[in-house]
Amino acid sequence: MSSTTTDNASSVDVVLIGGGVMSATLGAFIRQLQPDWSISIFERLDNVAEESSDAWNNAGTGHSALCELNYTPQLADGSVDISKAVGVNESFQISRQFWAYLVEQGIIANPRDFITPVPHMSFVWGEQNVSFLRKRYEALSAHPLFAGMEYSEDPAQMAQWMPLVMQNRPAGQKLAITRSLNGTDVNFGALTRLLFGYLASTPACTLHTKHDVQDITRGSDGRWRVQVQDLRLNTQRTVSAKFVFIGGGGGALPLLQKTGIPESRGVGGFPVSGQFLRCKNPDIIAQHHAKVYGKASVGAPPMSVPHLDTRVINGQRALLFGPYAGFSTRFLKHGSLMDLPKSVRGNNLGAMLAVARDNWALTKYLIQQVMQSNNDRMNALRDFVPDARPEDWELVTAGQRVQIIKKDAKKGGVLQFGTEVIASQDGSVAALLGASPGASTAAPIMLTVLKKCFADKLPEWEAKLKIMVPSYGQTLANNPELCTQLRDKTTDVLKLKD
């Protein structure tokens, strides 16, 4: 979706920077909660959802920790810690509730335009990994958020669940698998376009593509001055806003730094790129219907867990394997090689050097990934598809992810995986930094933005928020009845039963 709107309002209530799923989600929340506020949205590219939100720039997993083994680390005593998995699943349930509300309101006409039921599976081999998966299953399956999860070490059962993965697999391997039919594939690009389409149709909301935000400064009146360049007309203007949200993915850090807020000091970014193998053979695509996740290599970042994914993009089935991590100094797929060097400041240099010093395993892993040949990539794929042939697969480049680097009193600096909202003390500006699980948790992340930035409005908004997100203010993990009730309801509204 592009916009040629000529609305040049010089003063608005809200500016949203970035045409991705985060800005779209926050915009939808604000429009429902405060329909009288004026909103201007600025996106640098020709259309919205062309960076990390685009369907081909991410794996499309509805991240709910049903299959992602990195959310359930094994502790020194051999037990499996499921606390992060519970948190990730709960967050995804909030997103599901919000999406269901949008469907019920007619804002999204057909949920199958962006979300599809796809089984989520964890697949491991080797005695030690099988033992881990069994313990993981025992811990998760007892929890209401993971009800219905299945486990098997039977090759015949596995061949039914994932025939492509088991076809011509060497005999004698010790294998194990878990399966959940509550899994989903999400086209975040389609969701983003649906949300922006809704926003652009409402009064006092304008969407400006091909508009590059170049500076954000604070005026003497306390409002933010957002300097924007129209890349079509090569003209500049300044928009005054009460509240600014910087949701431009990897591009958020440089803009956050421009605000000069104290909270931005000491924050840096570490970019990680990714590639996938995409299947070109329709016969092979038709043999697989699941997202099958394995275990990550030692030193690999969390977003590099290998997985074989059924995708449903614009109604068409597809099959991806990856990701293969890489390194680029760009913060965005369509960014500049100078993004990383320009992000270095006196206040974050120490933290960035400390992270470089302490993360040799990650550095070594990324170098190995960059140096891989196509034969190396095919060998990794054959762990999941033993019969894989190079002629059936093509390499595609996914989106850039920028991990957060923050100052640390003990280490000097730490590399954080996940997402974080950084806001000014008065709540007038906020930025979202980080990556996975990212888009899947857009709704709960934006609730965090609302709490941090509009605390004075929350009492007024609370009743509406409970309609939009029925579990708002409660924890599903501690309320099995509500958990089951809301999961059943969102399954029905979002048409998540095959």
Short mmCIF file of C-alpha atoms in Angstrom, two decimals:
data_model
loop_
_atom_site.label_atom_id
_atom_site.label_comp_id
_atom_site.label_asym_id
_atom_site.label_seq_id
_atom_site.Cartn_x
_atom_site.Cartn_y
_atom_site.Cartn_z
CA MET A 1 0.00 0.00 0.00
CA SER A 2 1.33 3.40 -0.99
CA SER A 3 -0.09 6.81 -0.36
CA THR A 4 -0.12 9.98 -2.42
CA THR A 5 -2.00 11.99 0.19
CA THR A 6 -1.43 15.72 -0.03
CA ASP A 7 -2.42 16.43 3.57
CA ASN A 8 0.36 18.59 4.96
CA ALA A 9 -0.89 19.26 8.49
CA SER A 10 1.83 21.08 10.41
CA SER A 11 0.47 20.01 13.81
CA VAL A 12 -0.96 16.65 14.87
CA ASP A 13 -1.55 14.72 18.06
CA VAL A 14 0.44 11.62 17.05
CA VAL A 15 3.26 10.89 14.60
CA LEU A 16 4.01 7.25 13.79
CA ILE A 17 7.36 6.64 12.10
CA GLY A 18 7.73 3.46 10.04
CA GLY A 19 5.22 1.56 7.92
CA GLY A 20 5.60 -1.78 9.68
CA VAL A 21 3.38 -3.91 11.89
CA MET A 22 4.37 -2.08 15.08
CA SER A 23 3.26 1.39 13.95
CA ALA A 24 0.16 -0.16 12.35
CA THR A 25 -0.78 -1.92 15.59
CA LEU A 26 -0.23 1.14 17.77
CA GLY A 27 -2.19 3.26 15.31
CA ALA A 28 -5.12 0.81 15.44
CA PHE A 29 -5.12 0.86 19.25
CA ILE A 30 -5.02 4.67 19.40
CA ARG A 31 -7.70 5.08 16.75
CA GLN A 32 -10.05 2.77 18.70
CA LEU A 33 -9.26 4.37 22.06
CA GLN A 34 -9.14 8.00 20.99
CA PRO A 35 -10.92 8.50 17.64
CA ASP A 36 -10.65 12.30 17.84
CA TRP A 37 -6.83 12.37 17.82
CA SER A 38 -5.07 13.32 14.57
CA ILE A 39 -2.40 10.91 13.33
CA SER A 40 0.31 11.27 10.67
CA ILE A 41 2.26 8.20 9.53
CA PHE A 42 5.58 8.46 7.66
CA GLU A 43 7.26 5.62 5.72
CA ARG A 44 10.51 6.04 3.78
CA LEU A 45 9.85 3.36 1.13
CA ASP A 46 7.31 3.30 -1.71
CA ASN A 47 4.85 1.13 0.25
CA VAL A 48 4.17 0.01 3.80
CA ALA A 49 5.34 -3.42 5.05
CA GLU A 50 8.39 -3.61 2.76
CA GLU A 51 11.00 -4.15 5.47
CA SER A 52 10.87 -6.75 8.29
CA SER A 53 7.05 -7.01 8.21
CA ASP A 54 7.05 -8.26 4.61
CA ALA A 55 6.03 -11.92 4.31
CA TRP A 56 9.33 -12.91 2.66
CA ASN A 57 11.44 -11.01 5.21
CA ASN A 58 10.46 -13.20 8.19
CA ALA A 59 9.46 -16.81 8.83
CA GLY A 60 5.81 -15.96 9.55
CA THR A 61 5.74 -18.05 12.71
CA GLY A 62 3.03 -17.04 15.15
CA HIS A 63 5.59 -17.19 17.97
CA SER A 64 3.87 -18.95 20.85
CA ALA A 65 6.76 -21.15 22.10
CA LEU A 66 4.95 -24.29 20.92
CA CYS A 67 7.96 -25.36 18.86
CA GLU A 68 10.79 -22.88 19.48
CA LEU A 69 13.32 -24.69 21.68
CA ASN A 70 15.33 -21.55 22.51
CA TYR A 71 12.48 -20.38 24.78
CA THR A 72 12.91 -23.42 27.06
CA PRO A 73 16.56 -23.63 28.20
CA GLN A 74 17.79 -26.68 30.07
CA LEU A 75 19.24 -25.76 33.48
CA ALA A 76 22.37 -27.13 35.11
CA ASP A 77 20.33 -29.64 37.14
CA GLY A 78 18.80 -31.07 33.94
CA SER A 79 15.37 -29.50 34.43
CA VAL A 80 13.74 -27.35 31.73
CA ASP A 81 12.83 -23.73 32.47
CA ILE A 82 9.49 -22.92 30.79
CA SER A 83 9.01 -19.41 32.23
CA LYS A 84 10.01 -17.60 29.03
CA ALA A 85 7.88 -19.96 26.92
CA VAL A 86 4.86 -19.20 29.10
CA GLY A 87 5.48 -15.45 28.70
CA VAL A 88 5.85 -15.68 24.91
CA ASN A 89 2.69 -17.79 24.57
CA GLU A 90 0.71 -15.43 26.79
CA SER A 91 1.86 -12.49 24.67
CA PHE A 92 0.73 -14.21 21.48
CA GLN A 93 -2.68 -14.89 23.05
CA ILE A 94 -3.00 -11.12 23.56
CA SER A 95 -2.24 -10.55 19.86
CA ARG A 96 -4.84 -13.18 18.94
CA GLN A 97 -7.45 -11.46 21.13
CA PHE A 98 -6.75 -8.08 19.52
CA TRP A 99 -6.92 -9.53 16.00
CA ALA A 100 -10.18 -11.30 16.86
CA TYR A 101 -11.60 -7.97 18.05
CA LEU A 102 -10.63 -6.35 14.73
CA VAL A 103 -12.42 -9.16 12.86
CA GLU A 104 -15.53 -8.82 15.03
CA GLN A 105 -15.59 -5.07 14.36
CA GLY A 106 -15.34 -5.63 10.60
CA ILE A 107 -11.98 -3.82 10.48
CA ILE A 108 -10.50 -7.05 9.10
CA ALA A 109 -13.03 -8.78 6.85
CA ASN A 110 -11.39 -12.21 6.50
CA PRO A 111 -8.76 -13.42 8.99
CA ARG A 112 -7.50 -15.98 6.47
CA ASP A 113 -6.07 -13.02 4.57
CA PHE A 114 -3.27 -12.93 7.15
CA ILE A 115 -3.40 -15.96 9.53
CA THR A 116 -3.59 -19.70 8.80
CA PRO A 117 -3.55 -22.75 11.08
CA VAL A 118 -0.28 -24.66 10.66
CA PRO A 119 0.91 -27.33 13.15
CA HIS A 120 4.01 -26.40 15.18
CA MET A 121 6.54 -29.18 15.80
CA SER A 122 9.87 -29.54 17.59
CA PHE A 123 12.17 -32.17 16.07
CA VAL A 124 15.44 -33.45 17.56
CA TRP A 125 17.85 -36.33 17.14
CA GLY A 126 20.48 -37.90 19.40
CA GLU A 127 20.07 -39.39 22.89
CA GLN A 128 20.79 -36.16 24.76
CA ASN A 129 18.43 -34.01 22.67
CA VAL A 130 15.64 -36.60 22.89
CA SER A 131 15.97 -36.58 26.68
CA PHE A 132 15.73 -32.77 26.65
CA LEU A 133 12.65 -32.76 24.41
CA ARG A 134 10.91 -35.34 26.60
CA LYS A 135 11.52 -33.21 29.71
CA ARG A 136 10.38 -30.11 27.83
CA TYR A 137 7.17 -31.84 26.76
CA GLU A 138 6.45 -33.03 30.30
CA ALA A 139 6.90 -29.50 31.66
CA LEU A 140 4.89 -27.73 28.95
CA SER A 141 2.04 -30.17 28.40
CA ALA A 142 0.98 -29.79 32.04
CA HIS A 143 0.43 -26.06 31.52
CA PRO A 144 -2.96 -24.73 30.31
CA LEU A 145 -1.35 -22.53 27.63
CA PHE A 146 0.16 -25.66 26.03
CA ALA A 147 -2.83 -27.98 26.34
CA GLY A 148 -3.08 -30.55 23.60
CA MET A 149 0.65 -30.85 22.87
CA GLU A 150 1.65 -34.36 21.70
CA TYR A 151 4.97 -36.24 21.92
CA SER A 152 6.35 -39.19 20.01
CA GLU A 153 9.53 -41.19 19.50
CA ASP A 154 7.80 -43.52 17.03
CA PRO A 155 9.15 -43.15 13.45
CA ALA A 156 5.83 -44.34 12.00
CA GLN A 157 3.95 -41.61 13.88
CA MET A 158 6.51 -39.03 12.79
CA ALA A 159 6.12 -40.13 9.16
CA GLN A 160 2.41 -39.34 9.44
CA TRP A 161 3.01 -35.92 10.98
CA MET A 162 5.91 -34.84 8.72
CA PRO A 163 6.33 -37.24 5.78
CA LEU A 164 8.86 -35.06 3.92
CA VAL A 165 11.18 -34.94 6.94
CA MET A 166 11.03 -38.70 7.51
CA GLN A 167 11.29 -39.80 3.88
CA ASN A 168 14.46 -41.92 3.34
CA ARG A 169 15.83 -40.91 6.75
CA PRO A 170 18.74 -43.16 7.81
CA ALA A 171 17.62 -46.01 10.04
CA GLY A 172 18.76 -46.26 13.64
CA GLN A 173 18.67 -42.55 14.51
CA LYS A 174 17.23 -41.76 17.94
CA LEU A 175 14.47 -39.25 17.15
CA ALA A 176 11.74 -37.37 19.01
CA ILE A 177 9.04 -34.87 18.11
CA THR A 178 6.37 -32.75 19.72
CA ARG A 179 3.33 -31.46 17.86
CA SER A 180 0.75 -28.77 18.59
CA LEU A 181 -2.25 -28.16 16.37
CA ASN A 182 -2.63 -24.69 17.91
CA GLY A 183 0.19 -23.30 15.75
CA THR A 184 -0.21 -20.62 13.11
CA ASP A 185 1.48 -19.08 10.09
CA VAL A 186 1.06 -15.30 9.99
CA ASN A 187 1.54 -13.03 6.99
CA PHE A 188 2.59 -9.92 8.89
CA GLY A 189 2.89 -7.93 5.68
CA ALA A 190 -0.77 -8.60 4.84
CA LEU A 191 -1.80 -7.77 8.43
CA THR A 192 0.15 -4.50 8.28
CA ARG A 193 -1.51 -3.47 5.02
CA LEU A 194 -4.96 -4.30 6.41
CA LEU A 195 -4.34 -2.16 9.50
CA PHE A 196 -2.96 0.80 7.55
CA GLY A 197 -5.86 0.50 5.10
CA TYR A 198 -8.22 0.86 8.05
CA LEU A 199 -6.28 3.79 9.55
CA ALA A 200 -6.09 5.68 6.25
CA SER A 201 -9.89 5.37 5.89
CA THR A 202 -10.54 7.14 9.20
CA PRO A 203 -10.82 10.93 9.70
CA ALA A 204 -7.74 12.95 10.66
CA CYS A 205 -5.32 10.13 9.84
CA THR A 206 -2.90 10.44 6.94
CA LEU A 207 -0.36 7.97 5.58
CA HIS A 208 2.67 9.37 3.78
CA THR A 209 4.93 6.93 1.91
CA LYS A 210 8.21 8.03 0.27
CA HIS A 211 8.66 10.36 3.25
CA ASP A 212 11.94 10.16 5.16
CA VAL A 213 12.09 11.41 8.76
CA GLN A 214 15.45 13.15 9.07
CA ASP A 215 15.38 14.72 12.51
CA ILE A 216 13.35 14.83 15.72
CA THR A 217 13.90 17.74 18.09
CA ARG A 218 12.01 19.16 21.05
CA GLY A 219 10.48 22.63 20.87
CA SER A 220 10.33 25.11 23.74
CA ASP A 221 6.60 24.29 24.07
CA GLY A 222 7.44 20.63 24.86
CA ARG A 223 6.10 19.34 21.54
CA TRP A 224 8.27 17.37 19.14
CA ARG A 225 9.35 18.82 15.79
CA VAL A 226 9.58 16.04 13.23
CA GLN A 227 11.54 17.08 10.13
CA VAL A 228 10.37 15.13 7.09
CA GLN A 229 11.62 15.02 3.51
CA ASP A 230 9.17 14.18 0.72
CA LEU A 231 11.33 11.95 -1.49
CA ARG A 232 8.96 12.31 -4.45
CA LEU A 233 8.96 16.12 -4.54
CA ASN A 234 12.33 16.62 -2.78
CA THR A 235 10.75 19.09 -0.37
CA GLN A 236 11.04 19.37 3.40
CA ARG A 237 8.59 20.29 6.11
CA THR A 238 8.33 20.11 9.87
CA VAL A 239 5.42 18.52 11.71
CA SER A 240 4.71 19.33 15.35
CA ALA A 241 3.39 16.44 17.48
CA LYS A 242 2.40 15.83 21.08
CA PHE A 243 3.51 12.19 20.85
CA VAL A 244 5.99 10.44 18.55
CA PHE A 245 6.39 6.68 18.14
CA ILE A 246 9.55 5.48 16.39
CA GLY A 247 8.67 2.07 14.99
CA GLY A 248 10.99 1.89 12.02
CA GLY A 249 12.57 -1.50 12.80
CA GLY A 250 16.34 -1.28 12.49
CA GLY A 251 15.95 2.40 11.58
CA ALA A 252 14.56 3.20 15.03
CA LEU A 253 17.90 3.50 16.85
CA PRO A 254 19.34 6.42 14.82
CA LEU A 255 16.08 8.34 15.17
CA LEU A 256 15.91 7.62 18.91
CA GLN A 257 19.43 9.01 19.22
CA LYS A 258 18.34 12.20 17.43
CA THR A 259 15.71 12.89 20.12
CA GLY A 260 18.49 13.37 22.66
CA ILE A 261 16.41 11.93 25.50
CA PRO A 262 18.53 10.64 28.41
CA GLU A 263 17.01 7.17 28.01
CA SER A 264 18.70 6.84 24.60
CA ARG A 265 22.19 7.22 26.01
CA GLY A 266 24.37 4.11 26.14
CA VAL A 267 22.14 2.20 23.70
CA GLY A 268 23.69 0.62 20.61
CA GLY A 269 22.69 -1.84 17.93
CA PHE A 270 24.13 -5.07 16.52
CA PRO A 271 22.76 -5.92 13.06
CA VAL A 272 22.20 -9.54 11.98
CA SER A 273 21.07 -10.41 8.47
CA GLY A 274 19.34 -13.61 7.39
CA GLN A 275 18.73 -15.81 4.36
CA PHE A 276 16.38 -18.71 3.65
CA LEU A 277 16.22 -21.51 1.12
CA ARG A 278 12.85 -21.36 -0.66
CA CYS A 279 11.47 -24.44 -2.37
CA LYS A 280 10.69 -24.09 -6.09
CA ASN A 281 9.11 -27.55 -6.55
CA PRO A 282 5.31 -27.61 -6.01
CA ASP A 283 5.35 -31.39 -5.50
CA ILE A 284 7.72 -31.05 -2.54
CA ILE A 285 5.80 -28.08 -1.09
CA ALA A 286 2.63 -30.20 -1.13
CA GLN A 287 4.29 -32.95 0.97
CA HIS A 288 4.84 -30.75 4.03
CA HIS A 289 2.34 -28.96 6.26
CA ALA A 290 4.03 -27.82 9.48
CA LYS A 291 6.57 -25.53 11.05
CA VAL A 292 9.30 -27.89 12.25
CA TYR A 293 11.92 -26.35 14.57
CA GLY A 294 15.21 -27.96 15.57
CA LYS A 295 17.98 -26.99 18.01
CA ALA A 296 20.28 -24.04 17.40
CA SER A 297 24.02 -24.39 16.88
CA VAL A 298 26.28 -23.41 19.76
CA GLY A 299 26.83 -19.64 19.65
CA ALA A 300 23.91 -19.01 17.32
CA PRO A 301 21.59 -16.08 18.08
CA PRO A 302 18.00 -17.03 18.99
CA MET A 303 16.60 -16.04 15.59
CA SER A 304 18.92 -18.58 13.94
CA VAL A 305 17.20 -21.75 15.19
CA PRO A 306 16.88 -23.97 12.07
CA HIS A 307 13.33 -24.63 10.92
CA LEU A 308 11.41 -25.99 7.95
CA ASP A 309 8.33 -23.87 7.48
CA THR A 310 5.09 -24.15 5.62
CA ARG A 311 4.09 -20.61 4.63
CA VAL A 312 0.77 -19.38 3.28
CA ILE A 313 1.29 -16.11 1.42
CA ASN A 314 -1.56 -14.51 -0.49
CA GLY A 315 -3.39 -17.83 -0.50
CA GLN A 316 -0.42 -19.77 -1.92
CA ARG A 317 1.48 -22.52 -0.04
CA ALA A 318 5.25 -22.11 0.14
CA LEU A 319 8.12 -23.88 1.91
CA LEU A 320 11.15 -22.24 3.54
CA PHE A 321 14.20 -23.54 5.37
CA GLY A 322 16.63 -21.52 7.41
CA PRO A 323 17.57 -19.06 8.53
CA TYR A 324 21.21 -18.73 7.62
CA ALA A 325 22.58 -15.83 9.61
CA GLY A 326 24.93 -13.23 8.23
CA PHE A 327 26.39 -9.86 9.02
CA SER A 328 25.91 -6.52 7.36
CA THR A 329 26.47 -3.02 8.72
CA ARG A 330 23.01 -2.05 7.39
CA PHE A 331 20.27 -1.56 9.98
CA LEU A 332 17.56 -2.08 7.33
CA LYS A 333 17.37 -4.32 4.29
CA HIS A 334 17.06 -1.15 2.21
CA GLY A 335 19.44 0.76 4.46
CA SER A 336 22.98 2.12 4.19
CA LEU A 337 26.29 0.38 4.88
CA MET A 338 27.04 3.40 7.07
CA ASP A 339 24.14 2.67 9.46
CA LEU A 340 26.28 0.88 12.06
CA PRO A 341 29.25 3.28 12.03
CA LYS A 342 26.91 6.31 12.23
CA SER A 343 25.15 4.80 15.27
CA VAL A 344 28.35 4.82 17.35
CA ARG A 345 28.39 7.58 19.96
CA GLY A 346 30.68 8.46 22.80
CA ASN A 347 28.00 7.28 25.24
CA ASN A 348 27.56 3.81 23.65
CA LEU A 349 31.08 3.05 22.39
CA GLY A 350 32.16 1.36 25.63
CA ALA A 351 29.09 -0.88 25.68
CA MET A 352 29.58 -1.84 22.01
CA LEU A 353 33.27 -2.68 22.54
CA ALA A 354 32.39 -4.76 25.62
CA VAL A 355 29.84 -6.73 23.62
CA ALA A 356 32.41 -7.33 20.86
CA ARG A 357 34.85 -8.59 23.51
CA ASP A 358 32.35 -10.91 25.23
CA ASN A 359 30.61 -12.43 22.21
CA TRP A 360 33.34 -14.25 20.32
CA ALA A 361 31.12 -17.35 19.98
CA LEU A 362 28.50 -15.27 18.15
CA THR A 363 31.14 -13.53 16.03
CA LYS A 364 32.67 -16.88 15.06
CA TYR A 365 29.22 -18.27 14.24
CA LEU A 366 28.37 -15.31 12.00
CA ILE A 367 31.72 -15.57 10.17
CA GLN A 368 31.09 -19.28 9.58
CA GLN A 369 27.59 -18.52 8.27
CA VAL A 370 28.84 -15.81 5.91
CA MET A 371 31.54 -18.16 4.56
CA GLN A 372 29.08 -20.98 3.84
CA SER A 373 28.90 -22.47 0.35
CA ASN A 374 25.63 -23.60 -1.21
CA ASN A 375 26.73 -27.17 -0.47
CA ASP A 376 27.04 -26.27 3.25
CA ARG A 377 23.53 -24.81 3.20
CA MET A 378 22.14 -27.91 1.48
CA ASN A 379 23.78 -30.17 4.08
CA ALA A 380 22.02 -28.22 6.85
CA LEU A 381 18.73 -28.59 4.97
CA ARG A 382 19.26 -32.37 4.62
CA ASP A 383 19.09 -32.69 8.42
CA PHE A 384 15.40 -31.87 7.87
CA VAL A 385 14.83 -33.06 4.29
CA PRO A 386 17.18 -36.02 3.63
CA ASP A 387 16.35 -36.10 -0.10
CA ALA A 388 16.80 -32.36 -0.72
CA ARG A 389 18.27 -31.51 -4.14
CA PRO A 390 19.88 -28.12 -4.95
CA GLU A 391 17.79 -27.66 -8.10
CA ASP A 392 14.58 -27.60 -6.01
CA TRP A 393 15.66 -24.71 -3.76
CA GLU A 394 16.70 -21.07 -4.19
CA LEU A 395 18.38 -18.68 -1.76
CA VAL A 396 16.39 -15.59 -0.71
CA THR A 397 17.47 -12.74 1.54
CA ALA A 398 15.26 -11.97 4.53
CA GLY A 399 15.02 -8.74 6.53
CA GLN A 400 17.66 -7.17 8.75
CA ARG A 401 17.37 -7.45 12.53
CA VAL A 402 19.14 -5.14 14.96
CA GLN A 403 19.75 -6.54 18.43
CA ILE A 404 19.98 -4.15 21.36
CA ILE A 405 23.28 -3.31 23.08
CA LYS A 406 22.95 -1.67 26.50
CA LYS A 407 25.36 -0.47 29.16
CA ASP A 408 25.95 -2.86 32.03
CA ALA A 409 27.57 -1.98 35.35
CA LYS A 410 29.49 -5.28 35.61
CA LYS A 411 30.32 -6.17 32.00
CA GLY A 412 30.41 -2.71 30.44
CA GLY A 413 27.81 -3.72 27.87
CA VAL A 414 25.44 -6.59 27.11
CA LEU A 415 23.78 -7.84 23.94
CA GLN A 416 20.04 -8.29 24.46
CA PHE A 417 17.81 -10.53 22.38
CA GLY A 418 14.12 -9.71 22.20
CA THR A 419 12.36 -6.36 22.05
CA GLU A 420 12.32 -3.33 24.31
CA VAL A 421 10.31 -0.11 24.46
CA ILE A 422 12.47 2.89 25.30
CA ALA A 423 10.43 5.97 26.25
CA SER A 424 11.13 9.43 27.58
CA GLN A 425 10.28 10.05 31.23
CA ASP A 426 7.25 12.17 30.29
CA GLY A 427 6.03 9.58 27.77
CA SER A 428 5.99 11.99 24.83
CA VAL A 429 8.29 9.90 22.65
CA ALA A 430 8.89 6.14 22.47
CA ALA A 431 10.90 3.80 20.29
CA LEU A 432 10.78 0.06 19.81
CA LEU A 433 14.16 -1.64 19.52
CA GLY A 434 15.12 -5.28 19.01
CA ALA A 435 13.82 -8.31 17.16
CA SER A 436 12.35 -11.79 17.81
CA PRO A 437 9.62 -12.62 18.76
CA GLY A 438 8.80 -9.16 17.46
CA ALA A 439 5.75 -9.00 15.20
CA SER A 440 3.95 -11.87 16.93
CA THR A 441 3.85 -9.85 20.12
CA ALA A 442 3.00 -6.50 18.51
CA ALA A 443 -0.25 -6.14 20.49
CA PRO A 444 1.22 -6.68 24.00
CA ILE A 445 4.24 -4.53 23.09
CA MET A 446 1.93 -1.70 22.07
CA LEU A 447 0.01 -2.12 25.33
CA THR A 448 3.37 -1.50 27.02
CA VAL A 449 3.74 1.69 24.95
CA LEU A 450 0.28 2.83 26.06
CA LYS A 451 1.12 2.15 29.73
CA LYS A 452 4.48 3.94 29.53
CA CYS A 453 3.31 6.91 27.51
CA PHE A 454 -0.35 7.46 28.37
CA ALA A 455 -0.57 6.50 32.05
CA ASP A 456 -2.95 9.41 32.70
CA LYS A 457 -5.37 8.13 30.04
CA LEU A 458 -5.41 4.48 31.13
CA PRO A 459 -8.27 4.80 33.67
CA GLU A 460 -10.42 6.36 30.94
CA TRP A 461 -9.38 3.70 28.40
CA GLU A 462 -9.54 0.63 30.66
CA ALA A 463 -13.10 -0.46 29.85
CA LYS A 464 -12.43 -0.23 26.10
CA LEU A 465 -9.11 -2.06 26.45
CA LYS A 466 -10.90 -4.95 28.18
CA ILE A 467 -13.26 -5.20 25.21
CA MET A 468 -10.35 -5.18 22.75
CA VAL A 469 -8.19 -7.56 24.83
CA PRO A 470 -10.47 -9.49 27.22
CA SER A 471 -7.55 -10.76 29.31
CA TYR A 472 -6.28 -7.19 29.86
CA GLY A 473 -5.16 -6.82 33.48
CA GLN A 474 -5.18 -10.59 34.06
CA THR A 475 -2.71 -13.42 33.51
CA LEU A 476 -3.93 -16.39 31.46
CA ALA A 477 -1.13 -18.57 32.84
CA ASN A 478 -2.81 -18.38 36.28
CA ASN A 479 -6.37 -18.70 35.02
CA PRO A 480 -6.94 -22.00 33.18
CA GLU A 481 -10.67 -21.39 32.63
CA LEU A 482 -10.18 -17.97 31.06
CA CYS A 483 -7.23 -19.32 29.07
CA THR A 484 -9.36 -22.09 27.53
CA GLN A 485 -12.33 -19.79 26.98
CA LEU A 486 -10.35 -17.10 25.15
CA ARG A 487 -8.27 -19.55 23.11
CA ASP A 488 -11.46 -21.27 21.94
CA LYS A 489 -13.06 -17.93 21.10
CA THR A 490 -10.08 -16.58 19.12
CA THR A 491 -9.72 -19.94 17.35
CA ASP A 492 -13.32 -19.60 16.20
CA VAL A 493 -13.24 -15.89 15.24
CA LEU A 494 -9.90 -16.18 13.45
CA LYS A 495 -11.01 -19.37 11.63
CA LEU A 496 -8.07 -21.36 12.97
CA LYS A 497 -9.61 -24.82 12.61
CA ASP A 498 -8.88 -26.59 9.33
#
